[in-house]
Coordinates of C-alpha atoms and ligand atoms in Angstrom, one line a residue:
M1 CA 91.3 64.2 86.9
A2 CA 88.4 62.0 85.9
F3 CA 88.5 60.6 82.4
L4 CA 85.6 58.3 81.5
A5 CA 86.3 54.9 79.7
N6 CA 85.5 56.6 76.4
G7 CA 88.1 59.3 76.9
D8 CA 85.6 62.0 77.8
L9 CA 86.0 64.0 81.0
E10 CA 83.7 63.1 83.8
N11 CA 82.4 66.6 84.6
E12 CA 81.0 69.3 82.3
L13 CA 83.9 71.7 82.0
S14 CA 84.5 74.7 79.8
K15 CA 86.2 73.4 76.7
A16 CA 88.9 74.5 74.3
T17 CA 90.3 72.8 71.1
V18 CA 93.5 73.9 69.5
N19 CA 94.0 72.8 65.9
L20 CA 97.5 72.9 64.5
H21 CA 99.2 71.9 61.3
S22 CA 103.0 71.4 61.3
K23 CA 103.3 73.3 58.1
F24 CA 101.3 76.3 59.3
Q25 CA 104.3 78.1 60.8
I26 CA 104.5 81.7 62.1
G27 CA 108.3 81.9 62.3
T28 CA 111.4 80.8 64.3
V29 CA 111.1 81.6 67.9
D30 CA 114.1 83.7 68.6
D31 CA 116.0 82.6 71.7
R32 CA 116.5 86.2 72.5
I33 CA 112.8 86.6 73.6
F34 CA 114.0 85.1 76.8
G35 CA 116.1 88.2 77.6
G36 CA 116.5 90.0 80.9
F37 CA 117.3 93.5 82.0
L38 CA 119.8 94.8 84.6
E39 CA 119.7 98.4 85.7
H40 CA 121.7 100.4 88.2
L41 CA 118.6 100.8 90.3
G42 CA 117.9 100.0 93.9
R43 CA 119.5 96.7 95.0
H44 CA 119.9 95.2 91.6
I45 CA 123.6 95.6 91.0
Y46 CA 125.0 96.3 94.5
E47 CA 123.5 93.8 97.0
G48 CA 122.3 92.0 93.8
V49 CA 124.6 90.6 91.1
F50 CA 127.6 92.3 92.6
E51 CA 128.2 91.6 96.2
P52 CA 132.0 91.2 96.6
D53 CA 131.9 91.1 100.4
H54 CA 129.3 88.3 100.7
Q55 CA 130.7 85.0 101.9
L56 CA 129.2 83.1 99.0
S57 CA 130.6 85.4 96.3
D58 CA 133.2 84.5 93.7
A59 CA 136.1 86.7 92.6
D60 CA 133.7 88.7 90.5
G61 CA 131.3 89.4 93.3
L62 CA 128.6 87.0 92.2
R63 CA 127.0 84.8 95.0
S64 CA 126.8 81.1 94.3
D65 CA 123.2 80.9 95.4
L66 CA 122.2 83.8 93.1
R67 CA 124.2 82.2 90.3
E68 CA 122.3 79.0 90.7
A69 CA 118.9 80.9 90.5
L70 CA 120.0 82.9 87.5
D71 CA 121.3 79.9 85.7
G72 CA 118.0 78.1 86.2
L73 CA 115.9 81.1 84.9
G74 CA 117.2 80.5 81.3
V75 CA 118.0 84.1 80.3
T76 CA 119.7 84.4 76.9
I77 CA 120.5 88.1 76.5
A78 CA 120.8 90.9 79.1
R79 CA 120.2 94.6 78.6
Y80 CA 122.3 97.0 80.7
P81 CA 122.8 99.6 82.4
G82 CA 119.2 101.0 82.2
G83 CA 116.4 102.0 81.8
N84 CA 116.1 105.6 83.0
F85 CA 119.6 105.3 84.5
A86 CA 121.1 105.0 81.0
S87 CA 120.0 108.5 80.1
G88 CA 122.4 110.1 82.6
Y89 CA 125.2 107.5 82.6
H90 CA 128.7 108.2 81.4
W91 CA 130.2 104.8 80.7
E92 CA 133.8 106.1 81.2
H93 CA 133.0 106.5 84.9
G94 CA 132.5 102.7 85.1
V95 CA 135.8 101.5 83.6
G96 CA 139.4 101.4 84.8
D97 CA 140.9 101.1 88.2
P98 CA 137.9 100.7 90.6
D99 CA 139.7 103.0 93.2
S100 CA 139.8 105.8 90.7
R101 CA 136.2 105.6 89.5
P102 CA 134.0 108.5 90.6
T103 CA 131.2 108.3 93.1
V104 CA 128.3 110.4 91.6
R105 CA 124.8 111.3 92.4
E106 CA 122.7 109.8 89.7
L107 CA 119.5 111.5 88.9
A108 CA 117.2 108.9 87.4
W109 CA 116.6 107.3 90.8
Q110 CA 118.3 109.9 93.0
S111 CA 120.8 107.4 94.4
T112 CA 124.5 107.4 95.0
E113 CA 126.4 105.5 92.3
T114 CA 130.0 104.3 93.1
N115 CA 130.6 102.9 89.6
Q116 CA 132.3 99.8 91.1
F117 CA 130.3 97.7 88.6
G118 CA 130.7 98.8 85.0
T119 CA 131.2 97.6 81.5
N120 CA 134.0 95.0 82.1
E121 CA 132.2 93.6 85.1
F122 CA 128.9 93.4 83.2
V123 CA 130.5 91.5 80.3
R124 CA 132.2 89.1 82.6
L125 CA 128.9 88.4 84.3
C126 CA 127.3 87.8 80.9
R127 CA 130.1 85.3 79.9
K128 CA 129.7 83.5 83.2
L129 CA 125.9 83.2 82.8
N130 CA 126.0 82.5 79.1
W131 CA 124.1 85.7 78.3
Q132 CA 124.6 87.9 75.2
P133 CA 125.3 91.4 76.4
M134 CA 123.1 94.2 75.1
L135 CA 124.0 97.8 76.0
A136 CA 121.9 101.0 76.1
V137 CA 123.7 104.2 75.2
N138 CA 123.0 107.6 76.8
L139 CA 121.1 109.8 74.3
G140 CA 119.7 111.9 77.2
T141 CA 122.7 113.8 78.6
G142 CA 125.3 111.9 76.6
S143 CA 126.6 112.7 73.1
P144 CA 126.4 110.5 70.0
E145 CA 130.2 110.5 70.0
E146 CA 130.3 109.1 73.5
A147 CA 128.1 106.3 72.3
R148 CA 130.4 105.6 69.4
N149 CA 133.4 105.6 71.7
W150 CA 131.7 102.9 73.8
V151 CA 131.4 100.7 70.7
E152 CA 135.1 101.1 70.1
Y153 CA 135.9 100.3 73.7
C154 CA 133.8 97.1 73.6
N155 CA 134.1 95.7 70.1
L156 CA 137.3 96.7 68.3
E157 CA 140.6 94.9 68.4
S158 CA 143.2 96.8 70.4
G159 CA 145.3 99.4 68.5
T160 CA 143.1 102.4 69.0
Y161 CA 142.5 104.7 71.9
Y162 CA 139.4 103.3 73.5
A163 CA 140.0 99.6 72.5
D164 CA 143.4 99.9 74.1
Q165 CA 141.8 101.1 77.3
R166 CA 139.7 97.9 77.4
A167 CA 142.9 95.8 77.0
C168 CA 144.6 97.8 79.7
N169 CA 141.6 97.1 82.0
G170 CA 142.2 93.4 81.7
D171 CA 140.2 92.4 78.6
E172 CA 142.4 92.0 75.6
E173 CA 139.7 90.2 73.6
P174 CA 136.9 92.4 72.3
F175 CA 133.5 92.0 73.9
H176 CA 131.7 91.8 70.6
V177 CA 128.5 93.3 72.1
P178 CA 126.0 92.5 69.3
V179 CA 122.9 94.6 70.2
W180 CA 122.9 98.3 71.3
C181 CA 119.9 100.5 72.3
L182 CA 119.8 104.1 71.0
G183 CA 118.7 105.6 74.3
N184 CA 115.8 104.7 76.6
E185 CA 112.1 106.0 76.6
M186 CA 113.1 109.3 75.0
D187 CA 109.4 110.2 74.5
G188 CA 108.8 110.2 78.3
P189 CA 108.9 113.6 80.1
W190 CA 110.5 111.7 83.1
Q191 CA 113.5 110.8 81.0
L192 CA 116.7 112.8 81.5
G193 CA 117.2 114.7 78.3
H194 CA 113.7 113.9 77.0
V195 CA 113.2 115.6 73.6
P196 CA 110.6 115.9 70.9
V197 CA 110.7 113.2 68.3
D198 CA 112.7 115.1 65.6
E199 CA 115.3 116.0 68.1
Y200 CA 115.6 112.4 69.2
C201 CA 115.9 111.3 65.6
N202 CA 118.8 113.8 65.0
R203 CA 120.6 112.3 68.0
A204 CA 119.8 108.7 67.2
Q205 CA 120.8 109.1 63.6
M206 CA 124.1 110.6 64.3
A207 CA 124.9 108.1 67.0
A208 CA 123.7 105.1 64.9
K209 CA 125.9 106.1 61.9
M210 CA 129.0 106.5 64.0
M211 CA 128.3 103.3 65.9
K212 CA 127.7 101.2 62.8
N213 CA 130.8 102.8 61.1
C214 CA 132.8 101.7 64.1
D215 CA 131.4 98.2 64.0
P216 CA 129.2 97.3 61.1
N217 CA 128.2 94.0 62.7
I218 CA 126.2 95.5 65.5
E219 CA 122.4 95.7 65.5
L220 CA 120.6 98.8 66.9
V221 CA 117.3 99.3 68.7
A222 CA 115.7 102.7 68.3
C223 CA 113.5 104.1 71.1
G224 CA 109.9 103.5 70.4
S225 CA 107.1 105.1 72.4
S226 CA 107.3 103.9 76.0
A227 CA 103.7 102.6 76.5
P228 CA 100.4 102.4 74.7
R229 CA 98.9 104.9 77.2
M230 CA 101.4 107.6 75.9
P231 CA 100.1 110.2 73.5
T232 CA 103.2 109.3 71.4
F233 CA 102.0 105.7 70.9
V234 CA 102.5 104.6 67.3
A235 CA 103.0 108.1 65.8
W236 CA 106.5 108.4 67.5
D237 CA 107.4 104.9 66.5
Q238 CA 106.4 105.4 62.9
H239 CA 108.3 108.7 62.7
V240 CA 111.4 107.2 64.2
M241 CA 111.4 104.2 61.8
Q242 CA 110.8 106.5 58.9
R243 CA 113.7 108.8 59.8
L244 CA 116.2 106.2 60.7
G245 CA 115.2 103.5 58.2
P246 CA 115.8 99.8 58.6
N247 CA 119.6 100.2 58.1
L248 CA 120.0 102.2 61.2
A249 CA 117.0 100.9 63.2
D250 CA 117.2 97.2 63.0
Y251 CA 114.6 97.1 65.8
I252 CA 112.1 99.5 67.4
S253 CA 111.7 99.1 71.2
L254 CA 108.4 98.4 73.0
H255 CA 107.9 98.7 76.8
R256 CA 105.0 97.5 78.9
Y257 CA 104.3 97.2 82.6
V258 CA 100.9 95.9 83.7
G259 CA 99.1 95.3 87.0
N260 CA 95.9 94.5 88.8
D261 CA 95.3 98.0 90.0
E262 CA 91.5 97.6 90.2
G263 CA 91.7 94.3 92.1
D264 CA 89.7 92.6 89.3
S265 CA 91.5 89.4 88.5
E266 CA 89.3 88.5 85.5
D267 CA 90.1 91.8 83.9
Y268 CA 93.8 91.5 84.8
L269 CA 94.1 88.1 83.2
A270 CA 92.6 89.5 80.0
I271 CA 95.3 92.2 79.7
I272 CA 97.4 90.2 77.4
K273 CA 94.9 90.9 74.7
S274 CA 96.2 94.5 74.8
V275 CA 99.8 93.3 74.7
D276 CA 98.9 91.5 71.4
Q277 CA 97.3 94.7 70.2
Q278 CA 100.4 96.7 71.2
I279 CA 102.7 94.4 69.2
E280 CA 100.3 94.4 66.2
S281 CA 100.0 98.2 66.2
I282 CA 103.8 98.8 66.2
D283 CA 104.2 96.0 63.6
A284 CA 101.6 97.7 61.4
A285 CA 103.6 100.9 61.6
A286 CA 106.8 99.0 60.8
R287 CA 105.2 97.4 57.8
T288 CA 103.8 100.8 56.6
V289 CA 107.2 102.3 56.8
A290 CA 108.8 99.3 55.0
S291 CA 106.3 99.6 52.2
R292 CA 107.8 103.0 51.4
Q293 CA 111.4 101.8 51.5
T294 CA 113.3 100.3 48.7
G295 CA 115.1 97.1 49.2
G296 CA 112.4 95.2 51.2
R297 CA 114.1 95.5 54.6
R298 CA 112.1 96.2 57.6
T299 CA 112.5 97.1 61.3
Y300 CA 111.6 94.3 63.7
L301 CA 110.3 94.6 67.3
C302 CA 112.4 94.5 70.4
F303 CA 110.2 94.3 73.6
D304 CA 113.1 95.3 75.8
E305 CA 111.1 96.1 79.0
W306 CA 108.1 94.1 80.1
N307 CA 106.7 92.8 83.4
V308 CA 104.1 93.2 86.1
W309 CA 104.8 96.4 88.1
Y310 CA 102.0 98.3 89.9
R311 CA 102.6 98.0 93.7
A312 CA 106.0 99.6 94.3
R313 CA 105.3 102.8 92.4
T314 CA 104.9 105.4 95.1
S315 CA 107.4 108.2 95.4
R316 CA 109.1 106.3 98.3
D317 CA 109.5 103.3 95.9
V318 CA 111.2 105.3 93.2
D319 CA 113.3 107.9 95.1
G320 CA 116.7 106.8 96.5
A321 CA 117.0 110.0 98.6
G322 CA 120.7 110.1 97.9
K323 CA 121.4 106.6 99.3
F324 CA 123.7 103.9 98.0
A325 CA 121.7 100.8 96.9
P326 CA 118.4 101.8 98.5
P327 CA 115.6 99.2 98.2
L328 CA 113.6 100.6 95.3
L329 CA 110.8 99.0 93.1
D330 CA 110.8 96.1 95.5
E331 CA 107.7 94.3 94.1
T332 CA 106.5 91.1 95.7
Y333 CA 104.7 88.9 93.1
N334 CA 101.8 86.6 93.6
F335 CA 100.4 83.7 91.7
E336 CA 98.1 85.6 89.4
D337 CA 101.2 87.7 88.3
A338 CA 102.9 84.5 87.3
L339 CA 100.0 83.7 85.0
V340 CA 100.3 87.1 83.4
V341 CA 104.1 86.7 82.9
A342 CA 103.4 83.3 81.2
M343 CA 100.9 85.0 78.9
F344 CA 103.4 87.8 78.0
L345 CA 105.8 85.1 76.7
Q346 CA 103.0 83.3 75.0
S347 CA 102.2 86.5 73.2
F348 CA 105.8 86.9 72.1
I349 CA 105.8 83.3 70.7
R350 CA 102.6 84.0 68.8
H351 CA 104.3 87.0 67.2
A352 CA 107.6 85.2 66.5
D353 CA 107.7 86.5 63.0
V354 CA 108.2 90.1 64.3
V355 CA 109.2 90.1 68.0
K356 CA 112.9 89.1 67.9
I357 CA 114.1 90.2 71.3
A358 CA 112.3 90.7 74.7
N359 CA 113.7 91.5 78.1
L360 CA 112.0 90.8 81.4
A361 CA 112.4 93.9 83.5
Q362 CA 114.2 93.3 85.7
L363 CA 116.2 90.3 87.1
V364 CA 117.2 90.7 90.7
N365 CA 115.6 92.7 93.7
V366 CA 114.0 95.3 91.4
I367 CA 110.6 94.2 90.0
A368 CA 112.4 90.9 89.7
P369 CA 111.8 87.1 89.6
I370 CA 114.7 86.8 92.2
K371 CA 115.2 88.5 95.5
T372 CA 118.3 88.3 97.6
H373 CA 118.7 88.5 101.3
T374 CA 122.0 88.1 103.3
D375 CA 121.0 84.6 104.1
G376 CA 119.4 83.4 100.9
V377 CA 117.8 83.8 97.6
L378 CA 114.1 83.7 96.8
K379 CA 112.5 82.6 93.6
Q380 CA 109.3 84.6 93.2
S381 CA 106.1 83.2 91.6
I382 CA 107.0 84.8 88.2
Y383 CA 110.4 83.0 88.2
H384 CA 108.6 79.7 87.7
A385 CA 106.4 80.9 84.8
F386 CA 109.4 82.3 83.0
R387 CA 111.6 79.2 83.6
M388 CA 108.8 76.8 82.5
I389 CA 108.8 78.4 79.0
S390 CA 112.5 79.4 78.6
S391 CA 113.5 75.8 79.4
R392 CA 111.4 74.7 76.4
K393 CA 112.6 77.2 73.9
G394 CA 113.7 76.5 70.3
G395 CA 111.6 75.8 67.2
Q396 CA 108.9 77.2 65.0
A397 CA 105.9 79.0 66.4
L398 CA 102.7 77.5 64.9
H399 CA 99.4 79.1 64.0
Q400 CA 96.6 78.0 66.2
A401 CA 93.0 77.6 65.2
T402 CA 91.2 77.7 68.5
T403 CA 87.6 77.1 69.5
C404 CA 87.1 78.1 73.1
D405 CA 84.5 79.3 75.6
S406 CA 85.0 83.0 76.4
Y407 CA 84.1 85.7 78.9
K408 CA 83.5 89.4 78.8
S409 CA 86.2 91.3 80.6
K410 CA 85.7 94.9 81.8
S411 CA 88.4 96.6 79.9
H412 CA 89.4 94.2 77.1
G413 CA 86.0 92.9 75.7
E414 CA 85.4 89.3 74.9
V415 CA 88.3 87.1 75.8
P416 CA 88.7 83.3 75.4
Y417 CA 89.4 81.3 78.6
L418 CA 92.4 79.8 76.9
D419 CA 95.6 81.7 76.2
S420 CA 98.2 79.5 74.5
A421 CA 101.2 79.1 72.2
A422 CA 102.7 76.2 70.3
I423 CA 106.2 75.5 69.1
L424 CA 107.2 72.8 66.8
D425 CA 110.8 71.5 67.2
G426 CA 111.4 68.6 64.8
D427 CA 109.2 65.8 66.2
E428 CA 108.5 67.6 69.4
L429 CA 105.5 69.8 70.0
K430 CA 105.9 72.2 72.9
F431 CA 102.6 73.7 74.2
F432 CA 101.9 76.4 76.7
A433 CA 98.5 77.1 78.0
V434 CA 96.9 79.4 80.6
N435 CA 93.3 78.7 81.8
R436 CA 91.9 82.1 82.7
N437 CA 88.7 80.7 84.0
L438 CA 88.6 81.5 87.7
A439 CA 85.9 79.1 88.6
E440 CA 86.1 76.1 86.3
A441 CA 88.7 73.7 84.9
L442 CA 89.2 73.8 81.2
E443 CA 89.1 70.6 79.1
L444 CA 91.8 71.3 76.5
T445 CA 92.2 69.2 73.3
I446 CA 95.4 69.6 71.2
A447 CA 95.2 68.2 67.7
C448 CA 97.9 68.5 65.0
A449 CA 96.1 67.8 61.7
D450 CA 99.0 66.2 59.8
R451 CA 100.9 64.6 62.6
P452 CA 99.4 62.5 65.5
C453 CA 100.4 63.1 69.1
N454 CA 102.1 59.8 69.8
A455 CA 103.5 60.3 73.2
F456 CA 103.6 62.7 76.1
N457 CA 107.2 63.6 76.9
D458 CA 106.9 65.8 80.0
G459 CA 105.0 68.7 81.5
E460 CA 104.7 71.0 84.4
L461 CA 101.8 72.7 86.0
L462 CA 101.7 76.0 87.9
S463 CA 98.5 76.0 89.9
H464 CA 97.4 77.4 93.2
S465 CA 94.0 77.7 94.9
D466 CA 94.8 81.3 96.0
L467 CA 95.4 83.8 93.2
K468 CA 97.1 86.1 95.8
A469 CA 99.6 83.4 97.1
E470 CA 103.2 84.7 97.3
N471 CA 106.5 83.1 97.9
T472 CA 108.4 84.5 100.9
F473 CA 111.7 83.8 102.5
E474 CA 109.7 81.9 105.2
S475 CA 107.6 79.9 102.7
P476 CA 109.7 80.0 99.5
D477 CA 107.8 77.2 97.7
R478 CA 104.2 78.2 98.1
V479 CA 103.9 78.9 94.4
S480 CA 106.0 76.4 92.4
A481 CA 105.6 74.0 89.5
T482 CA 104.5 70.4 89.9
P483 CA 104.8 67.6 87.3
L484 CA 101.8 67.5 84.9
N485 CA 100.7 63.9 84.7
D486 CA 97.0 64.0 83.7
I487 CA 97.3 63.8 80.0
L488 CA 95.3 61.4 77.8
L489 CA 96.3 60.6 74.2
K490 CA 93.4 59.5 72.1
D491 CA 93.0 59.2 68.3
G492 CA 96.3 61.2 67.9
R493 CA 95.1 64.1 70.0
A494 CA 96.1 65.1 73.5
L495 CA 93.5 65.9 76.2
I496 CA 94.4 67.8 79.3
E497 CA 92.4 69.2 82.1
L498 CA 93.7 72.5 83.2
P499 CA 92.6 73.5 86.7
P500 CA 90.9 76.9 87.2
H501 CA 93.4 79.8 86.8
S502 CA 96.5 77.6 86.0
F503 CA 99.4 77.4 83.6
A504 CA 100.8 74.3 81.9
A505 CA 103.9 73.8 79.8
L506 CA 104.3 70.5 78.1
S507 CA 106.0 68.5 75.4
L508 CA 104.4 66.0 73.1
Q509 CA 106.0 63.6 70.6
L510 CA 104.6 63.8 67.1
G511 CA 104.4 61.0 64.6
Ligands
LIG1 O1 112.4 99.2 84.8 C1 112.1 100.3 85.5 C2 112.0 101.6 84.6 O2 110.9 101.5 83.9 C3 113.1 101.8 83.6 O3 114.3 102.3 84.1 C4 112.5 102.6 82.6 O4 113.0 102.5 81.3 C5 111.0 102.3 82.7 O5 110.2 103.4 82.8

């Protein structure tokens, strides 16, 4: 970089200034926005997190190289067992003596499911990786009572039928699963057992009452509409929140998959504006419903599926053709996808007052930040974006008053070049910034009105000259973070030059 003696930058760049005040807080950034999602789909479980025959695997079937990669990602909570799979899954098939568990044809992804990995295996994996478990019950082909029985199996002290089965299966201590999803994408015609909204509410209400009666400490996530493009968007959500109320629906779910289908990177990088809008639309519905409730409680937002997914979507990518662990949804990510993943997380931080949980879909081999291969593990480009933010979690999200040059995107209107988020953690200011300008660097000034930036603690930069650069098993580090050094502190403000299309995560010491 080229700072002049007076602290100005040498070249004329596009500019952004972010003004903060330590008292202008949005809310606590919930650690659970750094969640992940595991589904019985493709090679996610088998040949993924459960590979008992691999030479690097421990007694629970987890490879040490995969464990190292998962540990580094910084996931806090993991949703399981689906996704679409959940709507045809009978949890009792996946517990007890592995030799007696049935092999079935599962219908969400047309694959063969051996049930060798089930509830106990999942919870042990969570404990090993320091993840909170989060389970999705089957409200497609399953019954509300089956859902309630699963809560008993997981969360009650032994002494009753299902809890005793858990103890018999080797886990005397209850699992205390804290968060449960009431089905998955039940507004979608592709979903097993898809129903109109009132029918979903009947099922969800019945299941929720029994589940909470069984364990009043659990929190429940009701199915929201499955994407903004759906005709159900907002209307379904509002109806569900109204029928269930905040006592049964602690959260409403949001899902979103995005992609650069048109090959227009400027437009693709602007897509996060529509994620902000998605959050704000569902939040508006939640507030509307809350205004009609007595007691002041409200339903919060659980963004329990989100990612880039647009390449591996053909019928070959989603149909297992009856095979066991077929390679499905095998998406290879590039550098521009990593920028989009960073912006998703920045959006969740900006909405910290309402988004309490979010789950990157998914974790291993299936639209995932990590791929496995018999001989190794690959960290895809999006891995680095996620890790750069999750490793700096904790604190209060701050409001930002930003002035910034902008551009006109094809689908999302006028968009500032800078997309950013700020977290205050005591004396530490964590800042995350994407420069969407494809041609020019961005001169970024960060100023906190009531507290000067006294020191630069550390920072990382994710930058690449080629938006389409990918990591591969042959070249695993093509896209990876480098230390961010070029920061200037002047008059209590921090000045950074962000290269064209780049992402920075940094920490400043405030006075
Ligand atoms: O994550 C892949 C699939 O996307 C999930 O199973 C489903 O919920 C969504 O449509």
